[in-house]
PDB file of C-alpha atoms in Angstrom:
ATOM      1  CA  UNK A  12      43.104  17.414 -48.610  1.00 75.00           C
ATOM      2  CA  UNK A  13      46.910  17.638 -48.258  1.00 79.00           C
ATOM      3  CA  UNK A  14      46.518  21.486 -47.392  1.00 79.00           C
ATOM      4  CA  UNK A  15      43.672  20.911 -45.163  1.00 82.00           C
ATOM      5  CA  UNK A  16      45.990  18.570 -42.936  1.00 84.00           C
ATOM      6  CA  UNK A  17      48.714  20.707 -43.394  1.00 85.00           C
ATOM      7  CA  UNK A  18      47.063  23.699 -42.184  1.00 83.00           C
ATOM      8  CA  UNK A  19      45.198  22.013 -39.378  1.00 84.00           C
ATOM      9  CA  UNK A  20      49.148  20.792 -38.105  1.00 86.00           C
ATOM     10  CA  UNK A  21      50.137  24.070 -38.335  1.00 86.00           C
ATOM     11  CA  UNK A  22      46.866  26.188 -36.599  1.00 84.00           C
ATOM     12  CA  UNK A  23      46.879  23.791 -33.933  1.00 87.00           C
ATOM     13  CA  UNK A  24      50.543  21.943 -33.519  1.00 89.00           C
ATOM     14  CA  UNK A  25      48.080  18.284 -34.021  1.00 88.00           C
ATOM     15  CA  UNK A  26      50.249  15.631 -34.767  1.00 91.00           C
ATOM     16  CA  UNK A  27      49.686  12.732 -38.170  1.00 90.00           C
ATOM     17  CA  UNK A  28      49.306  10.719 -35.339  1.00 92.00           C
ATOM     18  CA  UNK A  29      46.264  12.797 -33.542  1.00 91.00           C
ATOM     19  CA  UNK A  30      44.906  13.001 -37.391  1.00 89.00           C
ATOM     20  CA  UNK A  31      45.478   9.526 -37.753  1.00 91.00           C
ATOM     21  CA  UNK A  32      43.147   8.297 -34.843  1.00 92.00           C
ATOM     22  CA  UNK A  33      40.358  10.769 -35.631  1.00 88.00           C
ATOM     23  CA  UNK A  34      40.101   9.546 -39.310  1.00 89.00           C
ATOM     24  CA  UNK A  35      40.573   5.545 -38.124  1.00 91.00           C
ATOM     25  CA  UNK A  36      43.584   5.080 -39.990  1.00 91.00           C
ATOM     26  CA  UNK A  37      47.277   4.873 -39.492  1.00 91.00           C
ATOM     27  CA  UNK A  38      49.525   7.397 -39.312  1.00 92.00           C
ATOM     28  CA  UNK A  39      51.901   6.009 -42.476  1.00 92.00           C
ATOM     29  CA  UNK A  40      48.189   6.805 -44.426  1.00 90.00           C
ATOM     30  CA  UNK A  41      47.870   9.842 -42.891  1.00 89.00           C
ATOM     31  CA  UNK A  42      51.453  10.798 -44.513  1.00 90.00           C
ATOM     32  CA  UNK A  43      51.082   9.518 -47.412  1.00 89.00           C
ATOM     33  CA  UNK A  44      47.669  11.416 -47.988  1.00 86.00           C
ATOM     34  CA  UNK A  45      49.620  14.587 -47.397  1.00 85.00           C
ATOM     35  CA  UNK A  46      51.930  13.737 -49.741  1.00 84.00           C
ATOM     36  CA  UNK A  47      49.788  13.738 -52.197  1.00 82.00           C
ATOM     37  CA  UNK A  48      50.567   9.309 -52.987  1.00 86.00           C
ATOM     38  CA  UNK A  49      47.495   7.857 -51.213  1.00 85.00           C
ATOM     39  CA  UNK A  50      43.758   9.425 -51.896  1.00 84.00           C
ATOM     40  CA  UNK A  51      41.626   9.889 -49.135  1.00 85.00           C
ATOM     41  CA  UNK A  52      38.528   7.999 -49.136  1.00 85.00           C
ATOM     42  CA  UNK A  53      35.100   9.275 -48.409  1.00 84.00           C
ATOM     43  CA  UNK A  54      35.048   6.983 -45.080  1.00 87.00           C
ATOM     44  CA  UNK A  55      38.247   8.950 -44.009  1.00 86.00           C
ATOM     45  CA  UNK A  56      36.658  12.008 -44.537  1.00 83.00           C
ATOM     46  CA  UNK A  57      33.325  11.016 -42.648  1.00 84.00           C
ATOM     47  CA  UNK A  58      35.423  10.232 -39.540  1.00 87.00           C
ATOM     48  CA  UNK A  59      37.899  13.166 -39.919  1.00 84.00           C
ATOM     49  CA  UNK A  60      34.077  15.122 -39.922  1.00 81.00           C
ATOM     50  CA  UNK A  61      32.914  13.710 -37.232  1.00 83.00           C
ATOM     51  CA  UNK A  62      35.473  12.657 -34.540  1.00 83.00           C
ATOM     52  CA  UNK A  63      36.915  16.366 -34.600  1.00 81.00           C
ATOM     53  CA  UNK A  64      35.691  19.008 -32.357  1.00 78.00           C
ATOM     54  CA  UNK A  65      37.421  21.345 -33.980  1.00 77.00           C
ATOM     55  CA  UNK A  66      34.603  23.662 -36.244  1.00 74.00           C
ATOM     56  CA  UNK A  67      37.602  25.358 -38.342  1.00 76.00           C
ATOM     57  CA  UNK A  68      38.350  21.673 -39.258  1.00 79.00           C
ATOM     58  CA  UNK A  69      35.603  20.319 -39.778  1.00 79.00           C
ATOM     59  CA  UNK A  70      34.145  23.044 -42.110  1.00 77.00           C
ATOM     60  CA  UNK A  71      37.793  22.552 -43.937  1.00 79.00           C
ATOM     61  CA  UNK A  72      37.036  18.556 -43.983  1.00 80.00           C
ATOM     62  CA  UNK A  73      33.146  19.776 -45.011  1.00 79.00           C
ATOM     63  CA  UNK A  74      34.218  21.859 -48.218  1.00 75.00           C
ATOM     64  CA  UNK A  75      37.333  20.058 -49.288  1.00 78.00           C
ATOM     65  CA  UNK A  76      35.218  16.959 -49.385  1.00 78.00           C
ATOM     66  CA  UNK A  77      32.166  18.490 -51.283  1.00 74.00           C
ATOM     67  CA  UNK A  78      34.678  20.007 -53.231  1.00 69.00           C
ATOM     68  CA  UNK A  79      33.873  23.772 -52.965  1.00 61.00           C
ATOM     69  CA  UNK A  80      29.808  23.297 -52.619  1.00 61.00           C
ATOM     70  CA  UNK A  81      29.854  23.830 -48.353  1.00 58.00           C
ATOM     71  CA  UNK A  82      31.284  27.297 -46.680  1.00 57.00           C
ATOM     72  CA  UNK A  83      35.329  27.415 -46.264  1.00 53.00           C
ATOM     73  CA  UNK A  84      36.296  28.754 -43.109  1.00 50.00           C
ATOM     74  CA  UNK A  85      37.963  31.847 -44.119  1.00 50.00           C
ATOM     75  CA  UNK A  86      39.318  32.670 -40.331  1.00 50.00           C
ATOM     76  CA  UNK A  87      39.989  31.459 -36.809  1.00 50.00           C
ATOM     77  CA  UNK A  88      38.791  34.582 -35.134  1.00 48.00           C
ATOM     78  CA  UNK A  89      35.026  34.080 -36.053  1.00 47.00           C
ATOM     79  CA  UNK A  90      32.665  31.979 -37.219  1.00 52.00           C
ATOM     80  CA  UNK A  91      31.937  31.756 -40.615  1.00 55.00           C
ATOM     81  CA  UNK A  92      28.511  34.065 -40.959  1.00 61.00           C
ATOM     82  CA  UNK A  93      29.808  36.408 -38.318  1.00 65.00           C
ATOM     83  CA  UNK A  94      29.085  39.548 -39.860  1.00 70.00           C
ATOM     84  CA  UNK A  95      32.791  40.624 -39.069  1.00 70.00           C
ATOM     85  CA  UNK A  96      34.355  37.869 -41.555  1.00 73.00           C
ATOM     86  CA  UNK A  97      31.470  39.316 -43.926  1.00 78.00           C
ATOM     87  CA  UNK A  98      32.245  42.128 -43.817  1.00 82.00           C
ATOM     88  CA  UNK A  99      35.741  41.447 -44.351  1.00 79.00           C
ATOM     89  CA  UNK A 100      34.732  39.331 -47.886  1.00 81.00           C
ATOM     90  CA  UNK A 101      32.783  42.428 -48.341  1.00 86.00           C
ATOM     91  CA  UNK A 102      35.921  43.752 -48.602  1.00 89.00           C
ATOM     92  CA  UNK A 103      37.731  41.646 -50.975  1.00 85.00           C
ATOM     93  CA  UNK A 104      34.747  41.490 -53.142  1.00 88.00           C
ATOM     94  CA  UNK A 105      34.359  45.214 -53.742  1.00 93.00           C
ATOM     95  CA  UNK A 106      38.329  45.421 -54.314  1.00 92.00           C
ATOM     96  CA  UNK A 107      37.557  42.648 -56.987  1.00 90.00           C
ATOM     97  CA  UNK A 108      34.520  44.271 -58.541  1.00 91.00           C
ATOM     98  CA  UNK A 109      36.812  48.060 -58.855  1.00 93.00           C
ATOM     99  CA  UNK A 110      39.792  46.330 -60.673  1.00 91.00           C
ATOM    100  CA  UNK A 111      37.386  44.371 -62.774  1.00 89.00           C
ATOM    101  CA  UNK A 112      35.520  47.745 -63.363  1.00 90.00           C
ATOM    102  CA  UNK A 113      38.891  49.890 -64.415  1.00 90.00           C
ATOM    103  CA  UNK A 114      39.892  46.702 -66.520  1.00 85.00           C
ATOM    104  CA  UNK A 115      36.463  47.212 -68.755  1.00 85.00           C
ATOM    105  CA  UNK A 116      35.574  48.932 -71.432  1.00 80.00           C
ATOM    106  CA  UNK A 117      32.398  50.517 -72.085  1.00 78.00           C
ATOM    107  CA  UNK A 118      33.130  52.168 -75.019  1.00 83.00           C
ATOM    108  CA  UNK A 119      31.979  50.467 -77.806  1.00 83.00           C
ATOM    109  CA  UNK A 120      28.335  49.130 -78.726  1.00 86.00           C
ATOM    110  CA  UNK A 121      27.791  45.896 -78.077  1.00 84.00           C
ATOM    111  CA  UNK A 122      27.528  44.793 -81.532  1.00 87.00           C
ATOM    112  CA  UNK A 123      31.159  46.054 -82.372  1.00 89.00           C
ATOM    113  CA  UNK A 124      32.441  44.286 -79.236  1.00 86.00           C
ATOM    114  CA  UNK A 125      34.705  41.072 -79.524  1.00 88.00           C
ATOM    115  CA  UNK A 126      34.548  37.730 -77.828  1.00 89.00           C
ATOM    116  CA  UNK A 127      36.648  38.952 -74.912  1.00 88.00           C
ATOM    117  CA  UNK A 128      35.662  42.057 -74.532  1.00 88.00           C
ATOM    118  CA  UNK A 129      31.776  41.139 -73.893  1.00 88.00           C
ATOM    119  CA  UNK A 130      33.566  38.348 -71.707  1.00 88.00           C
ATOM    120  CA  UNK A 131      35.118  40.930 -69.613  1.00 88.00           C
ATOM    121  CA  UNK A 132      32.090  42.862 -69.159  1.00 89.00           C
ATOM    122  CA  UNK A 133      30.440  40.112 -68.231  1.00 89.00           C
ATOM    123  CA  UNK A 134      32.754  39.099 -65.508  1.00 89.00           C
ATOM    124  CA  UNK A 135      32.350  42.333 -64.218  1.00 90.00           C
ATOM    125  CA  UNK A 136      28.752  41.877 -63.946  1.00 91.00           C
ATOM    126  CA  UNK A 137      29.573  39.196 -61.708  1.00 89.00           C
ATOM    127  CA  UNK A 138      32.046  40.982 -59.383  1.00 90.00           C
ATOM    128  CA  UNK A 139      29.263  43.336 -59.192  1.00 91.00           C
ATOM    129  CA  UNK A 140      26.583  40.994 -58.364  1.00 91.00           C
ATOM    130  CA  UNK A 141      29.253  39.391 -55.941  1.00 88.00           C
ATOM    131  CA  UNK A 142      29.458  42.612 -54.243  1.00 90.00           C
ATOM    132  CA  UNK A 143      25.505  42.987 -53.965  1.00 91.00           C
ATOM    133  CA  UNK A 144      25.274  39.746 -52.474  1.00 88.00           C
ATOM    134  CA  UNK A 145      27.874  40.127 -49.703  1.00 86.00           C
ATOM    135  CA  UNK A 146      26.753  43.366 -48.730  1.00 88.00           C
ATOM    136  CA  UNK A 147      23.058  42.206 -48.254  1.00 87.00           C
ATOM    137  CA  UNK A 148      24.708  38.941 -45.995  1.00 84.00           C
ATOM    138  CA  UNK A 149      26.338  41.931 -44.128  1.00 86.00           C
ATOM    139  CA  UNK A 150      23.074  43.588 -43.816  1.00 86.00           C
ATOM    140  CA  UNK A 151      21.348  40.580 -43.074  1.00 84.00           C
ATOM    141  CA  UNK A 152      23.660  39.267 -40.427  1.00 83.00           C
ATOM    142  CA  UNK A 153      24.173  42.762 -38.903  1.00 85.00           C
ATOM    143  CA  UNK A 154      20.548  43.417 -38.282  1.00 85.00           C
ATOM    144  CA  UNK A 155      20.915  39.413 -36.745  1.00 83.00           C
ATOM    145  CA  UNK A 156      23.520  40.108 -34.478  1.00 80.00           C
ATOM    146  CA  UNK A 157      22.285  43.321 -33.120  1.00 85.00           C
ATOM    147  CA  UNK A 158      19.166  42.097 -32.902  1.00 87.00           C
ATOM    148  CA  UNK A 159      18.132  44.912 -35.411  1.00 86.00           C
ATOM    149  CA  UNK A 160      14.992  44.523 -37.453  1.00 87.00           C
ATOM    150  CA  UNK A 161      15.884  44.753 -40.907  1.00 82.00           C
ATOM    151  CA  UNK A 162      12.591  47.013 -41.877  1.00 85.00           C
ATOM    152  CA  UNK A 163      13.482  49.865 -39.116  1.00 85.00           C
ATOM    153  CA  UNK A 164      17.114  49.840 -41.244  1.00 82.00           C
ATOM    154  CA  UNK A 165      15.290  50.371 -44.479  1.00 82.00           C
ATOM    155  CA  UNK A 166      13.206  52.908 -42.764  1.00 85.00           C
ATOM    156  CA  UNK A 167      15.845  54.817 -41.777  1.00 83.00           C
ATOM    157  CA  UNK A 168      17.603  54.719 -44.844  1.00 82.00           C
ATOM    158  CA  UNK A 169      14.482  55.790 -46.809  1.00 87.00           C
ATOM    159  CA  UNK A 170      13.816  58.905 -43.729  1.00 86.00           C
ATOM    160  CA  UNK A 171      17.519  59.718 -44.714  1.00 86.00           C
ATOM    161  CA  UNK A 172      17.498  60.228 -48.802  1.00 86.00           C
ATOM    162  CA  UNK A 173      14.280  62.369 -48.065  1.00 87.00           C
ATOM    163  CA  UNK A 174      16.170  64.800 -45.864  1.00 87.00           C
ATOM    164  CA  UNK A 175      18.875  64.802 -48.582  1.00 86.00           C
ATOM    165  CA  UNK A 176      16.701  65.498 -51.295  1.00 87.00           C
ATOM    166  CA  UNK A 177      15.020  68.584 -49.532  1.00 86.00           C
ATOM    167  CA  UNK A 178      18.422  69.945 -48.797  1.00 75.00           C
TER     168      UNK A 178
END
């Protein structure tokens, strides 16, 4: 949570003492929490949750308290399913999923492979399935924001890899 506070100060210029009064504490907690000698406890994080107005906060709060199972907020510029910031983990995903692809090796038959190396084609698997799974949120949330039906996309992707073929 220390990071989450941290960064909120920071993005925002909020004092402990702002912090302090949305989480129903005191401000020595509040600094003692970021200095990693107090834990927070779950009523803290209820009221940090739900006395701020602040959605980049909140979703921090949100995942930092369900450890990792809710949505970071990955900007300030958008919201988190904005096809923009998608597209931008799109991004990072498909950088991930090349440099896991160059670090495997395909060479051998499975059967002659060792303990790490079927481990490393594994985790490329996952990049790769990483990468499939982004780019259909992008699709998904693309055709949403437009206001695109997602058929008339697959349509016109289909209309296009006929025209290729007879050419």
């Amino acid at each position: 949570m220390t990071h989450v506070i941290k960064r909120q100060i920071e993005r925002t210029g909020m004092t402990q003492q702002r912090i302090a009064q949305l989480a129903l504490t005191t401000k020595s907690n509040v600094s003692m929490i970021m200095h990693g000698q107090r834990n927070i406890s779950s009523d803290t994080y209820k009221a940090l949750a739900t006395n701020s107005n602040d959605g980049v906060f909140v979703t921090d709060v949100l995942n930092e308290f369900s450890e990792g199972f809710s949505t970071p907020t990955h900007s300030d510029r958008v919201y988190y399913d904005h096809p923009g910031l998608i597209k931008d983990q799109l991004i990072v995903e498909m950088y991930e999923a090349i440099e896991s692809l160059k670090n495997c090796n395909f060479t051998k038959r499975s059967e002659f492979m060792s303990k790490d190396e079927k481990e490393n084609v594994l985790e490329t698997m996952s990049e790769c399935k990483d990468v499939l799974f982004q780019g259909q949120m992008f699709l998904n949330k693309t055709c949403e924001h437009i206001q695109q039906n997602p058929r008339d996309v697959a349509k016109a992707h289909e209309q296009k890899l006929k025209m290729e073929r007879r050419i």
